[in-house]
Coordinates of C-alpha atoms and ligand atoms in Angstrom, one line a residue:
M19 CA 34.9 3.9 10.5
N20 CA 33.2 0.5 9.6
G21 CA 31.2 -0.5 6.8
A22 CA 28.1 -0.5 8.9
K23 CA 28.7 3.3 10.1
S24 CA 29.3 4.4 6.9
L25 CA 25.8 2.9 5.7
V26 CA 24.2 4.7 8.5
E27 CA 25.4 8.1 8.0
T28 CA 24.9 7.7 4.3
L29 CA 21.7 6.8 4.5
L30 CA 21.1 9.9 7.3
K31 CA 23.0 12.2 4.3
S32 CA 20.5 10.9 1.7
G33 CA 17.5 11.7 4.0
V34 CA 16.6 8.3 5.2
D35 CA 15.8 8.5 8.6
T36 CA 13.8 5.6 9.4
C37 CA 14.7 1.6 9.5
F38 CA 12.3 -0.9 10.2
A39 CA 14.1 -3.8 11.3
N40 CA 14.2 -7.7 12.3
P41 CA 17.7 -8.0 12.8
G42 CA 20.0 -11.2 13.4
T43 CA 23.4 -12.0 13.9
S44 CA 24.9 -10.5 10.4
E45 CA 23.1 -7.0 11.1
M46 CA 24.7 -6.5 14.6
H47 CA 27.1 -4.4 13.5
F48 CA 24.6 -1.9 11.4
V49 CA 22.7 -2.2 14.8
A50 CA 25.3 -0.9 17.1
A51 CA 26.1 1.8 14.7
L52 CA 22.5 3.3 15.5
D53 CA 23.5 4.1 18.5
Q54 CA 26.5 5.9 17.5
S55 CA 24.9 8.1 14.7
P56 CA 21.6 9.7 16.2
G57 CA 18.8 10.7 13.8
M58 CA 17.8 7.2 12.6
R59 CA 14.5 6.5 14.1
C60 CA 14.4 2.6 14.3
V61 CA 11.1 0.9 14.6
L62 CA 11.2 -3.0 15.7
G63 CA 8.8 -5.4 13.7
L64 CA 8.4 -9.0 15.3
Q65 CA 8.2 -10.2 11.7
E66 CA 9.6 -9.6 8.5
N67 CA 6.5 -8.9 6.5
V68 CA 5.6 -6.6 9.5
V69 CA 9.1 -4.8 8.7
T70 CA 8.4 -4.6 5.1
G71 CA 4.7 -3.8 5.2
M72 CA 5.5 -1.1 7.1
A73 CA 8.3 0.5 5.1
D74 CA 5.8 0.4 2.4
G75 CA 2.7 2.1 4.8
Y76 CA 5.6 4.8 5.2
Y77 CA 6.7 5.4 1.9
R78 CA 3.0 6.2 0.6
I79 CA 2.2 8.8 3.3
A80 CA 6.1 10.3 3.9
G81 CA 6.5 9.9 0.1
K82 CA 10.1 9.1 0.7
P83 CA 11.4 5.5 1.7
A84 CA 12.7 4.5 4.7
C85 CA 15.1 1.2 5.1
T86 CA 14.3 -2.0 6.0
L87 CA 16.5 -4.1 8.1
L88 CA 16.0 -8.0 7.3
H89 CA 18.1 -10.9 8.2
C90 CA 19.6 -13.4 5.3
G91 CA 17.9 -15.3 2.8
P92 CA 15.2 -16.2 5.1
G93 CA 14.3 -13.0 6.6
L94 CA 14.1 -11.5 3.4
A95 CA 11.4 -14.6 2.2
N96 CA 9.4 -14.1 5.3
G97 CA 9.1 -10.5 4.1
L98 CA 8.6 -11.0 0.2
A99 CA 4.9 -10.9 0.3
N100 CA 4.4 -7.5 1.4
L101 CA 7.4 -6.4 -0.8
H102 CA 5.5 -7.9 -3.3
N103 CA 2.3 -5.6 -2.3
A104 CA 4.9 -2.5 -2.0
R105 CA 6.0 -3.1 -5.4
R106 CA 2.6 -3.4 -6.7
A107 CA 1.6 0.0 -4.9
K108 CA 4.9 1.6 -6.3
S109 CA 6.1 2.1 -3.1
G110 CA 10.1 3.1 -2.7
I111 CA 12.0 1.4 0.0
V112 CA 15.8 0.9 0.7
N113 CA 15.6 -2.9 1.7
I114 CA 19.1 -4.1 3.7
V115 CA 19.2 -7.5 4.0
G116 CA 22.5 -8.6 6.2
D117 CA 24.3 -11.3 5.1
Q118 CA 26.5 -14.4 5.6
A119 CA 30.4 -13.2 5.8
T120 CA 31.7 -13.2 2.0
Y121 CA 34.4 -15.9 3.1
H122 CA 31.6 -17.8 5.1
R123 CA 29.8 -17.9 2.3
P124 CA 31.1 -20.9 0.2
L125 CA 31.2 -23.1 3.9
D126 CA 27.1 -23.5 3.3
A127 CA 26.3 -22.5 6.7
P128 CA 22.6 -23.3 7.3
L129 CA 21.0 -19.6 7.4
T130 CA 23.2 -19.5 3.4
A131 CA 20.6 -18.9 0.9
D132 CA 20.4 -17.4 -2.8
T133 CA 19.8 -13.5 -1.1
D134 CA 20.3 -12.2 -4.6
A135 CA 18.0 -14.7 -6.5
L136 CA 15.0 -14.0 -3.5
A137 CA 15.8 -10.2 -4.0
R138 CA 15.0 -10.2 -7.5
T139 CA 11.7 -11.5 -7.4
V140 CA 10.8 -8.2 -6.2
S141 CA 13.2 -5.4 -6.5
A142 CA 14.3 -3.1 -9.4
W143 CA 17.7 -3.0 -8.1
V144 CA 20.1 -5.0 -6.1
R145 CA 23.3 -4.8 -5.5
T146 CA 25.8 -7.0 -3.0
S147 CA 28.5 -5.0 -0.9
T148 CA 31.7 -7.2 -0.5
H149 CA 33.8 -4.6 1.0
A150 CA 33.6 -1.9 3.8
E151 CA 34.7 0.5 1.1
D152 CA 32.1 0.2 -1.1
V153 CA 29.2 0.2 1.5
G154 CA 28.6 4.0 1.5
R155 CA 28.4 4.3 -2.7
D156 CA 26.1 1.2 -2.9
A157 CA 24.0 3.1 -0.1
A158 CA 23.9 6.3 -1.8
A159 CA 22.6 4.5 -5.3
A160 CA 20.2 2.5 -3.4
V161 CA 18.4 5.7 -2.5
Q162 CA 18.5 7.1 -5.4
A163 CA 16.9 4.0 -7.1
A164 CA 14.3 3.6 -4.4
R165 CA 13.6 7.3 -4.9
G166 CA 12.6 6.5 -8.7
R167 CA 9.7 7.8 -10.3
P168 CA 7.8 5.8 -9.7
G169 CA 9.0 4.6 -6.0
Q170 CA 11.0 1.2 -6.6
I171 CA 12.7 -1.5 -3.8
A172 CA 16.4 -1.2 -4.0
T173 CA 17.7 -4.6 -2.2
L174 CA 21.1 -4.0 -0.8
V175 CA 22.8 -7.4 0.4
L176 CA 25.5 -6.8 3.3
P177 CA 27.9 -9.7 4.2
S178 CA 28.8 -9.1 7.6
D179 CA 32.6 -8.5 6.9
A180 CA 31.7 -5.5 4.7
S181 CA 29.7 -4.2 7.6
W182 CA 32.6 -4.9 10.5
N183 CA 36.0 -4.1 8.2
E184 CA 37.3 -1.0 8.3
G185 CA 37.4 1.2 5.6
G186 CA 33.9 2.6 5.4
R187 CA 33.4 5.9 3.7
V188 CA 30.5 8.2 4.0
A189 CA 29.1 9.0 0.4
E190 CA 26.8 12.2 -0.3
A191 CA 23.6 12.0 -1.8
L192 CA 22.8 11.3 -5.1
P193 CA 20.4 13.7 -7.1
L194 CA 17.3 12.9 -7.9
L195 CA 16.7 11.2 -11.3
P196 CA 13.8 12.8 -12.9
P197 CA 10.9 11.3 -14.6
A198 CA 11.0 9.9 -17.9
P199 CA 9.9 12.5 -20.8
L200 CA 6.5 12.9 -22.0
D201 CA 5.4 12.0 -25.5
P202 CA 3.9 14.7 -27.2
R203 CA 2.3 12.3 -29.9
A204 CA 1.2 10.7 -26.7
M205 CA -0.7 13.8 -25.9
D206 CA -1.9 15.0 -29.4
N207 CA -3.5 11.6 -29.7
A208 CA -5.3 11.6 -26.6
A209 CA -6.4 15.5 -27.4
R210 CA -7.8 13.8 -30.7
V211 CA -9.8 11.0 -29.0
L212 CA -11.1 13.3 -26.6
R213 CA -12.6 15.6 -29.2
S214 CA -13.6 13.0 -31.3
G215 CA -16.9 13.1 -29.8
A216 CA -16.9 8.6 -29.3
K217 CA -17.3 7.5 -25.6
V218 CA -13.9 7.8 -23.7
L219 CA -12.8 6.5 -20.5
L220 CA -9.7 8.6 -18.6
L221 CA -8.6 5.7 -16.2
L222 CA -6.0 6.8 -13.4
A223 CA -3.9 5.0 -11.3
G224 CA -0.6 5.8 -9.3
Q225 CA 0.2 9.8 -9.4
A226 CA -2.9 10.5 -11.0
V227 CA -5.5 9.5 -8.3
G228 CA -3.5 12.1 -6.4
A229 CA -5.8 15.5 -5.6
Q230 CA -4.3 17.5 -8.4
G231 CA -4.2 14.6 -11.6
Q232 CA -8.1 14.3 -10.4
L233 CA -8.8 18.0 -10.7
L234 CA -7.2 17.7 -14.2
A235 CA -8.6 15.0 -15.1
W236 CA -12.1 16.3 -14.0
R237 CA -11.7 19.4 -16.1
I238 CA -10.8 17.6 -19.3
A239 CA -14.2 15.1 -18.8
Q240 CA -16.3 18.1 -18.1
A241 CA -14.8 19.7 -21.0
T242 CA -15.0 16.7 -23.3
G243 CA -17.6 14.5 -21.9
A244 CA -15.0 11.5 -21.2
A245 CA -15.8 9.5 -18.1
V246 CA -13.5 9.1 -15.4
M247 CA -12.3 6.2 -13.2
G248 CA -9.9 4.9 -10.8
D249 CA -8.1 1.2 -11.0
Y250 CA -9.8 -1.2 -8.6
V251 CA -6.6 -0.7 -6.4
N252 CA -4.1 1.9 -6.0
G253 CA -1.3 2.9 -3.1
H254 CA -2.5 6.1 -2.1
V255 CA -5.9 8.0 -3.5
A256 CA -6.8 11.4 -2.2
R257 CA -10.4 10.9 -1.2
G258 CA -13.3 13.1 0.9
R259 CA -14.2 16.5 0.7
G260 CA -12.4 18.9 -1.8
R261 CA -11.6 15.8 -3.7
L262 CA -12.9 14.1 -6.9
Q263 CA -15.7 11.2 -6.0
L264 CA -14.4 9.1 -8.2
E265 CA -15.4 5.3 -8.9
R266 CA -13.3 2.2 -9.1
V267 CA -13.2 -0.3 -11.7
P268 CA -15.2 -3.3 -10.0
Y269 CA -13.9 -6.3 -8.8
V270 CA -16.0 -8.8 -9.8
T271 CA -15.9 -9.9 -13.6
D272 CA -19.6 -9.3 -14.6
A273 CA -19.8 -5.8 -13.1
A274 CA -16.5 -4.4 -14.6
V275 CA -17.4 -5.5 -18.0
K276 CA -20.8 -3.8 -17.3
A277 CA -19.1 -0.8 -16.3
L278 CA -16.6 -0.9 -19.2
E279 CA -18.6 -2.1 -22.2
S280 CA -19.9 1.6 -23.4
F281 CA -16.5 2.9 -23.8
E282 CA -14.7 3.1 -27.2
H283 CA -12.0 4.4 -26.3
I284 CA -9.6 4.2 -22.9
V285 CA -7.2 7.0 -22.1
L286 CA -4.8 5.3 -19.3
V287 CA -3.3 7.8 -16.9
Q288 CA -0.4 5.4 -15.5
A289 CA -3.4 2.7 -15.3
K290 CA -2.8 -0.6 -17.0
A291 CA -5.8 -1.5 -19.5
P292 CA -8.3 -3.4 -17.0
V293 CA -8.2 -7.1 -16.5
G294 CA -9.3 -9.5 -13.8
F295 CA -7.8 -10.3 -10.7
F296 CA -7.8 -14.1 -11.9
A297 CA -9.5 -16.0 -14.9
Y298 CA -12.7 -17.8 -14.3
P299 CA -14.0 -20.3 -16.8
D300 CA -16.4 -19.0 -19.7
K301 CA -15.3 -15.1 -18.4
P302 CA -13.2 -12.6 -20.1
S303 CA -10.1 -11.9 -18.6
V304 CA -9.8 -8.6 -20.4
H305 CA -12.4 -6.5 -18.6
H306 CA -13.2 -3.4 -21.3
S307 CA -14.9 -3.9 -24.8
P308 CA -12.9 -6.6 -27.2
T309 CA -13.3 -3.2 -29.9
A310 CA -12.5 -0.4 -27.5
Q311 CA -9.0 1.3 -28.4
I312 CA -6.7 1.3 -25.5
H313 CA -4.2 4.7 -25.4
T314 CA -1.1 5.6 -23.2
L315 CA -1.1 9.3 -22.1
A316 CA 1.3 8.8 -19.1
R317 CA 3.5 5.6 -18.4
P318 CA 3.9 5.0 -14.5
E319 CA 7.7 6.0 -14.6
Q320 CA 6.2 9.5 -16.3
D321 CA 5.1 12.9 -14.7
A322 CA 1.2 11.9 -14.5
V323 CA 0.4 15.2 -13.2
A324 CA 2.3 17.2 -16.1
A325 CA 1.0 15.0 -18.5
L326 CA -2.9 16.0 -17.5
Q327 CA -1.8 19.4 -17.2
A328 CA -0.5 19.5 -21.0
L329 CA -3.5 17.9 -22.2
V330 CA -6.0 20.6 -20.1
D331 CA -3.6 23.4 -22.0
T332 CA -3.6 21.0 -25.5
L333 CA -7.6 21.3 -25.1
G334 CA -8.1 24.7 -23.5
V335 CA -9.7 23.5 -20.8
P336 CA -11.8 26.1 -18.9
Q337 CA -11.7 25.7 -14.8
A338 CA -14.4 23.4 -13.4
P339 CA -15.3 23.3 -9.7
L340 CA -15.4 19.8 -8.1
P341 CA -18.6 18.1 -7.8
D342 CA -20.2 18.8 -4.3
P343 CA -20.3 15.3 -2.2
G344 CA -23.6 16.6 -0.4
P345 CA -23.8 16.5 3.1
R346 CA -21.2 14.2 5.8
P347 CA -23.6 11.2 6.6
E348 CA -25.0 10.7 10.1
P349 CA -23.5 7.6 12.4
A350 CA -25.4 4.6 11.1
R351 CA -27.5 2.5 13.8
G352 CA -28.3 -1.2 14.1
A353 CA -26.9 -4.3 13.0
P354 CA -23.3 -3.5 11.2
T355 CA -23.6 -3.7 7.3
P356 CA -20.7 -2.3 5.0
E357 CA -22.9 0.8 4.0
G358 CA -23.5 1.3 7.8
L359 CA -20.2 1.3 8.6
A360 CA -18.9 3.3 5.4
Q361 CA -21.0 6.1 6.8
T362 CA -20.1 5.6 10.2
V363 CA -16.7 6.1 9.4
A364 CA -17.5 8.9 7.1
A365 CA -19.0 10.6 10.0
L366 CA -16.5 10.1 12.1
M367 CA -13.3 10.2 11.0
P368 CA -11.1 13.3 12.0
E369 CA -9.8 15.9 9.2
H370 CA -6.6 14.5 7.3
A371 CA -7.2 10.6 8.4
I372 CA -5.3 7.9 6.6
V373 CA -7.6 4.8 5.9
S374 CA -5.8 1.6 5.9
D375 CA -8.2 -0.4 3.5
E376 CA -8.0 -4.4 3.6
S377 CA -11.5 -4.8 4.3
I378 CA -11.4 -7.4 1.5
S379 CA -15.5 -9.0 0.8
F380 CA -17.0 -6.7 3.5
G381 CA -15.2 -2.9 2.1
R382 CA -15.9 -2.9 -1.8
G383 CA -19.0 -0.5 -1.7
F384 CA -17.3 1.6 1.0
Y385 CA -16.0 4.3 -1.5
K386 CA -19.6 5.1 -2.1
H387 CA -20.4 6.1 1.0
T388 CA -17.2 7.9 2.4
H389 CA -16.9 11.1 -0.5
A390 CA -18.5 13.3 1.8
A391 CA -16.1 12.9 4.6
P392 CA -13.7 15.6 5.3
A393 CA -10.4 15.5 3.2
H394 CA -8.5 12.0 4.0
D395 CA -6.1 9.6 2.1
W396 CA -6.9 5.6 1.2
L397 CA -4.5 2.9 1.0
H398 CA -5.4 -0.2 -1.0
L399 CA -3.8 -3.7 -1.0
A400 CA -2.1 -3.1 -4.0
G401 CA -0.6 -6.6 -4.8
G402 CA -3.8 -8.7 -3.5
A403 CA -1.0 -10.8 -0.9
I404 CA -3.2 -10.5 2.2
G405 CA -1.6 -9.5 5.0
D406 CA -0.4 -5.7 4.4
G407 CA -3.3 -3.8 6.0
L408 CA -2.2 -4.0 9.6
P409 CA 1.4 -3.0 8.9
V410 CA 0.4 -0.4 6.1
A411 CA -1.4 1.2 8.7
T412 CA 1.3 1.1 10.8
G413 CA 4.1 2.5 9.0
A414 CA 1.4 5.0 7.7
A415 CA 1.1 6.5 11.2
L416 CA 4.9 6.4 11.5
G417 CA 5.2 8.2 7.6
A418 CA 2.9 10.9 9.6
Q419 CA 5.0 11.6 12.2
G420 CA 1.9 10.1 14.9
Q421 CA 0.2 13.5 13.9
R422 CA -2.7 11.9 11.5
R423 CA -5.3 9.3 12.5
V424 CA -4.9 6.5 10.9
I425 CA -8.3 4.0 10.7
S426 CA -7.8 0.4 10.0
L427 CA -10.9 -1.2 8.1
Q428 CA -9.4 -4.9 8.4
A429 CA -10.7 -8.1 7.8
D430 CA -10.3 -11.2 10.1
G431 CA -8.5 -13.7 8.1
S432 CA -6.0 -11.3 6.8
A433 CA -5.4 -9.5 10.2
M434 CA -4.1 -12.8 11.4
Y435 CA -1.2 -13.2 8.5
S436 CA 0.6 -10.3 10.4
L437 CA -1.4 -9.2 13.6
Q438 CA 2.2 -8.6 15.3
S439 CA 1.9 -5.3 14.1
W440 CA -0.6 -4.2 17.0
W441 CA 2.6 -4.9 19.4
T442 CA 4.9 -2.3 17.2
Q443 CA 1.2 0.2 17.1
A444 CA 1.7 0.0 21.2
R445 CA 5.4 0.0 21.9
E446 CA 5.3 3.5 19.3
R447 CA 2.3 4.5 20.8
L448 CA 0.8 5.2 17.2
P449 CA -2.9 6.8 16.8
V450 CA -4.1 3.7 14.8
T451 CA -7.5 2.8 15.3
T452 CA -8.5 -0.8 14.0
V453 CA -11.8 -1.7 12.8
L454 CA -11.4 -5.3 12.9
L455 CA -14.2 -6.7 10.2
N456 CA -14.9 -10.3 12.3
N457 CA -16.7 -12.2 10.3
R458 CA -15.2 -15.9 11.0
K459 CA -14.4 -16.9 7.6
Y460 CA -12.7 -16.2 4.6
N461 CA -15.9 -14.9 3.1
I462 CA -14.7 -13.8 -0.2
L463 CA -13.6 -17.4 -0.9
I464 CA -16.7 -18.6 -0.5
G465 CA -18.0 -16.4 -3.6
E466 CA -14.8 -17.4 -5.8
Y467 CA -15.9 -21.5 -5.2
G468 CA -18.8 -20.4 -7.3
S469 CA -17.1 -17.9 -10.0
V470 CA -14.9 -20.8 -10.7
G471 CA -17.3 -23.3 -11.3
A472 CA -16.5 -25.9 -8.0
T473 CA -18.9 -27.2 -5.8
P474 CA -17.4 -27.3 -1.9
G475 CA -18.2 -29.7 0.0
P476 CA -18.1 -29.9 4.0
T477 CA -14.3 -30.1 3.8
A478 CA -13.7 -27.3 1.3
M479 CA -16.1 -25.2 3.3
S480 CA -14.1 -25.9 6.7
M481 CA -11.3 -24.9 4.6
L482 CA -13.2 -21.1 4.9
D483 CA -14.3 -21.3 8.7
L484 CA -12.1 -19.7 11.2
G485 CA -14.9 -20.2 13.5
N486 CA -13.5 -23.6 15.1
P487 CA -12.1 -22.7 17.4
N488 CA -13.1 -18.4 17.7
L489 CA -10.3 -15.8 17.3
D490 CA -10.6 -14.1 20.1
F491 CA -9.3 -10.6 19.1
V492 CA -9.7 -8.6 22.4
K493 CA -7.5 -10.8 24.0
L494 CA -5.2 -10.9 21.0
A495 CA -4.9 -7.2 20.8
E496 CA -4.7 -6.8 24.9
G497 CA -2.2 -9.4 24.9
M498 CA 0.1 -6.9 22.6
G499 CA -0.4 -4.3 24.9
V500 CA -3.2 -2.8 23.1
E501 CA -6.7 -1.8 24.4
A502 CA -9.4 -3.4 22.8
A503 CA -13.2 -3.5 22.9
R504 CA -16.2 -5.7 21.1
A505 CA -19.1 -3.9 19.1
T506 CA -22.1 -5.9 17.9
T507 CA -23.8 -2.8 16.3
L508 CA -23.0 0.1 14.7
E509 CA -23.9 2.6 17.7
G510 CA -21.2 0.3 19.8
C511 CA -19.0 0.7 17.4
A512 CA -19.5 4.1 16.7
D513 CA -19.0 4.9 20.7
L514 CA -15.6 3.5 20.4
M515 CA -14.4 5.1 17.5
R516 CA -14.8 8.4 19.1
Q517 CA -13.3 7.3 22.3
S518 CA -10.4 6.1 20.4
F519 CA -10.4 9.2 17.9
A520 CA -10.3 11.4 21.2
R521 CA -6.9 9.7 22.7
P522 CA -3.3 8.9 21.4
G523 CA -2.4 5.4 20.8
P524 CA -3.6 2.5 19.1
F525 CA -7.0 1.1 19.7
V526 CA -8.7 -2.2 18.4
I527 CA -12.9 -2.6 17.5
D528 CA -13.7 -6.0 17.0
L529 CA -17.2 -5.7 15.1
V530 CA -18.9 -8.6 15.1
I531 CA -20.2 -8.5 11.6
Ligands
TPP620 C1 -0.6 -14.2 0.3 C2 -1.6 -14.6 0.3 N1 -2.4 -15.4 0.7 C3 -3.6 -16.0 0.5 C4 -4.3 -15.5 -0.7 C5 -6.1 -16.1 -1.0 N2 -6.5 -15.4 -0.1 C6 -7.4 -14.2 -0.8 S1 -8.6 -13.7 0.0 C7 -7.9 -14.7 1.4 C8 -9.3 -14.6 2.6 C9 -9.5 -13.5 3.1 O1 -10.4 -13.4 4.1 P1 -10.4 -12.6 5.0 O2 -9.6 -11.4 5.6 O3 -11.2 -12.7 6.3 O4 -11.8 -11.3 4.5 P2 -13.3 -12.0 3.7 O5 -13.1 -12.9 2.9 O6 -14.0 -12.4 4.8 O7 -13.9 -10.6 3.8 C10 -7.4 -15.8 1.0 C11 -6.7 -16.6 1.8 C12 -4.1 -14.1 -0.6 N3 -4.6 -13.5 -1.7 N4 -2.7 -13.9 -0.7

């Protein structure tokens, strides 16, 4: 058996059965091995940032890692922005990078690059397998690292001779690593703060914004008078009916400072103390009150649900039903507004839908109007590097085995970074409905000009204008095999949503906003 076959067999043994790939010459033996070892679903992405973003979306829904297959340092470099987003979302990915043969590397051929150095910027674990005999062992270790708590990126660099040489050995799956132990002092401290009568915020992120974490946090809040909020961005939030009407710490500095100013204590549950995405002249970088005390109940490498349960037990908190979100909204009518679109999505989304949210400026208020939608999962752009909404939607659909409708709320400028995702959606016949929020500009950056105190002239404004020439998203989608139509009103958008939800396969609604 060659190294490549031992790699595929080991991945399958370790539970990795989906591979997002954009291969080159150095990965040919891996690709050939896929034919010999049935069981690995292989999905082609037409640019590496689509590949890595799909792997991120897959993990967020499947709850287990897929592998990627990337070509040399430059292929990895193309995929780095979405690996960055995946790292922020705490997604586990077995990131496989084929590379120059060990004896060819010193010759400095054109595609030779410092692959390890590129990998280290986003990976918690990096290893190069230089011998076919080691590939299976290293692959099992990579899966174990990727499945850590929280999930993380494990990059396995595979020189082509390690793939094609004989001597490959299939390795057994390694056990899952347990979460880091809880700290009883952190528990006692949080209980003391919550009993003190002071103004306390429980700030949730990561595992804590899942359904179980929300319920426990709500019980604590009900019994102690604390408030509950979620981080502005999270990899995966459980939302809709049967879940807490969790609000996010706002994005805009002034709004975030206002939302947080009254809290004397903030108890972090896998969250970080809130800071701005950016610094702005004369505004604070840290958004909570300067006198607030910050306490950590659970770090990302600990079990947040167990920590919240322990706190519930310590405080002797009774059961508390989640508040009712009220009636499901009706679809809105008229010119598209953020509130109207959110209501329409909430009115029409099927049960257990998945929302991939790269709506940027249009979608900041979507939460408020979607609490009464059926239970669904909401995936954010976790690392701020635009261009992951469409790949994450694609990977999420695959993570759900095509059984759940994905609604991709997608700003136009960000869509253009990884538009090739639509081709993969068409090829794999995935149930993804993209609502393309077409404002023909980098709208958020117009606001950012003001916030940083710059005065934009015509050249500056033209850098934010996507209307010269206009992008025709209907044609772009159709050109990649995805059906599409344009809507200029919310009722038009609702009609197209209904049609698309009733049919298998992808659909793009070009919503002119
Ligand atoms: C990888 C990366 N490149 C550039 C940026 C800077 N950036 C942030 S938002 C944005 C424009 C977003 O425009 P669009 O997706 O159309 O959303 P809108 O602002 O119109 O809501 C840009 C270029 C970024 N965040 N990440």
